[in-house]
Coordinates of C-alpha atoms in Angstrom, one line a residue:
M1 CA 99.1 103.8 79.3
G2 CA 102.6 105.3 79.6
L3 CA 101.5 107.6 82.4
L4 CA 100.0 104.7 84.3
M5 CA 103.2 102.7 84.0
L6 CA 105.2 105.7 85.1
G7 CA 102.9 106.1 88.1
L8 CA 103.3 102.4 89.0
V9 CA 107.1 102.6 88.7
A10 CA 107.1 105.7 90.9
G11 CA 104.9 104.0 93.5
A12 CA 107.2 100.9 93.4
V13 CA 110.2 103.1 94.2
V14 CA 108.8 104.5 97.5
P15 CA 109.1 101.2 99.5
F16 CA 112.6 100.6 98.1
Q17 CA 113.6 104.2 99.0
T18 CA 112.2 103.9 102.5
A19 CA 114.0 100.6 103.1
V20 CA 117.3 101.9 101.8
N21 CA 117.1 105.1 103.8
S22 CA 116.1 103.3 107.0
R23 CA 119.1 101.0 106.6
L24 CA 121.3 104.1 106.0
R25 CA 120.0 105.4 109.3
T26 CA 121.7 102.5 111.1
Y27 CA 125.0 103.8 109.8
V28 CA 124.6 107.5 110.4
I29 CA 122.4 107.1 113.6
S30 CA 120.1 110.0 112.8
P31 CA 117.0 109.8 110.6
F32 CA 117.7 113.5 109.7
V33 CA 121.2 112.8 108.5
S34 CA 119.8 109.8 106.5
S35 CA 117.2 112.1 105.0
L36 CA 119.8 114.7 104.2
I37 CA 122.1 112.2 102.4
S38 CA 119.1 111.0 100.4
F39 CA 118.2 114.6 99.3
M40 CA 121.8 115.5 98.6
V41 CA 122.3 112.4 96.3
G42 CA 118.9 113.2 94.7
T43 CA 120.0 116.9 94.1
I44 CA 123.3 115.8 92.5
F45 CA 121.4 113.4 90.3
L46 CA 118.9 116.0 89.2
I47 CA 121.7 118.5 88.5
V48 CA 123.4 115.9 86.2
I49 CA 120.1 115.2 84.4
I50 CA 119.4 119.0 83.9
I51 CA 122.8 119.6 82.5
L52 CA 122.7 116.5 80.2
S53 CA 119.3 117.5 78.9
G54 CA 120.4 121.0 78.2
G55 CA 118.0 122.5 80.7
Q56 CA 118.4 125.7 82.7
L57 CA 120.1 124.9 86.0
L58 CA 119.7 128.2 87.8
L59 CA 116.6 130.4 88.0
T60 CA 116.7 134.1 87.1
S61 CA 115.8 136.7 89.6
A62 CA 112.5 137.3 87.8
Q63 CA 111.7 133.6 87.9
L64 CA 112.4 133.4 91.6
H65 CA 110.2 136.4 92.4
A66 CA 107.4 135.1 90.2
I67 CA 107.1 131.9 92.3
P68 CA 104.5 132.2 95.1
W69 CA 106.2 131.7 98.5
W70 CA 104.0 128.6 99.3
M71 CA 105.4 126.7 96.3
Y72 CA 108.7 126.4 98.1
L73 CA 107.0 124.3 100.8
G74 CA 107.2 121.2 98.6
G75 CA 110.8 120.7 99.6
V76 CA 110.0 121.0 103.3
L77 CA 107.0 118.7 103.0
G78 CA 109.0 116.1 101.1
M79 CA 111.6 116.2 103.8
I80 CA 109.0 115.7 106.5
G81 CA 107.5 112.7 104.5
L82 CA 110.8 111.0 103.9
T83 CA 112.1 111.5 107.4
T84 CA 108.8 110.3 108.9
N85 CA 109.1 107.1 106.7
I86 CA 112.6 106.6 108.0
L87 CA 111.4 106.9 111.6
L88 CA 108.3 104.6 111.0
F89 CA 110.0 101.8 109.0
P90 CA 111.8 100.0 111.8
I91 CA 108.7 100.2 114.0
L92 CA 105.9 99.3 111.5
G93 CA 107.7 97.4 108.8
S94 CA 107.6 98.1 105.1
V95 CA 103.9 97.5 104.3
Q96 CA 102.5 99.6 107.1
T97 CA 105.0 102.4 106.5
V98 CA 104.0 102.6 102.9
I99 CA 100.2 102.1 103.2
M100 CA 99.6 104.7 105.9
P101 CA 101.2 107.7 104.1
V102 CA 99.6 106.6 100.8
L103 CA 96.2 106.5 102.6
G104 CA 96.9 110.0 103.9
Q105 CA 97.9 111.1 100.4
I106 CA 94.7 109.8 98.9
M107 CA 92.5 111.5 101.5
M108 CA 94.3 114.8 101.1
S109 CA 94.2 114.4 97.3
M110 CA 90.4 114.1 97.5
I111 CA 90.3 117.4 99.4
I112 CA 92.6 119.1 97.0
D113 CA 90.6 117.8 94.0
N114 CA 87.2 118.7 95.6
Y115 CA 88.1 122.3 96.2
G116 CA 90.6 122.8 93.4
M117 CA 93.3 123.9 95.8
F118 CA 96.7 125.2 94.7
G119 CA 95.2 126.2 91.3
T120 CA 94.4 122.6 90.3
T121 CA 91.5 121.4 88.2
R122 CA 88.4 120.9 90.5
Y123 CA 87.1 117.3 90.6
P124 CA 84.1 117.3 92.9
L125 CA 83.8 114.5 95.5
S126 CA 81.5 111.8 94.1
L127 CA 79.9 108.6 95.4
M128 CA 82.3 106.6 93.3
R129 CA 85.4 108.3 94.8
M130 CA 84.1 107.9 98.3
V131 CA 83.4 104.2 97.7
G132 CA 87.0 103.8 96.3
V133 CA 88.5 105.4 99.4
L134 CA 86.3 103.3 101.6
L135 CA 87.5 100.2 99.9
L136 CA 91.1 101.2 100.4
I137 CA 90.5 101.8 104.1
V138 CA 88.7 98.4 104.5
G139 CA 91.5 96.7 102.6
Y140 CA 94.0 98.3 104.9

């Protein structure tokens, strides 16, 4: 139940984040600067959390070399997602800006699960999963 609540809270934060960053864009003009500010504030906040929790802030050379190159794409993909939301929000509004990327995430997640991509556990595509995605699309 705790993970479900955490997921719901995380999902509830995205529309708020998009609205705030879109409003920030009106002050800094560029969606890229707005995205940069958002990531800078997030980075500072994460540094504080890591330090307060006694975690390791910097990676060792061995750790850096052990990480496959493609795992660094997460930051680039996050920037693309956030900046795209900032661009879409004034045009589509909050609901459409949130629903469209979520639908894309669900569909891509189904592909990742089906093939076990990126070393994840494989969850084959089932009739129930397809019906669930279809219901999401129809509800959209």
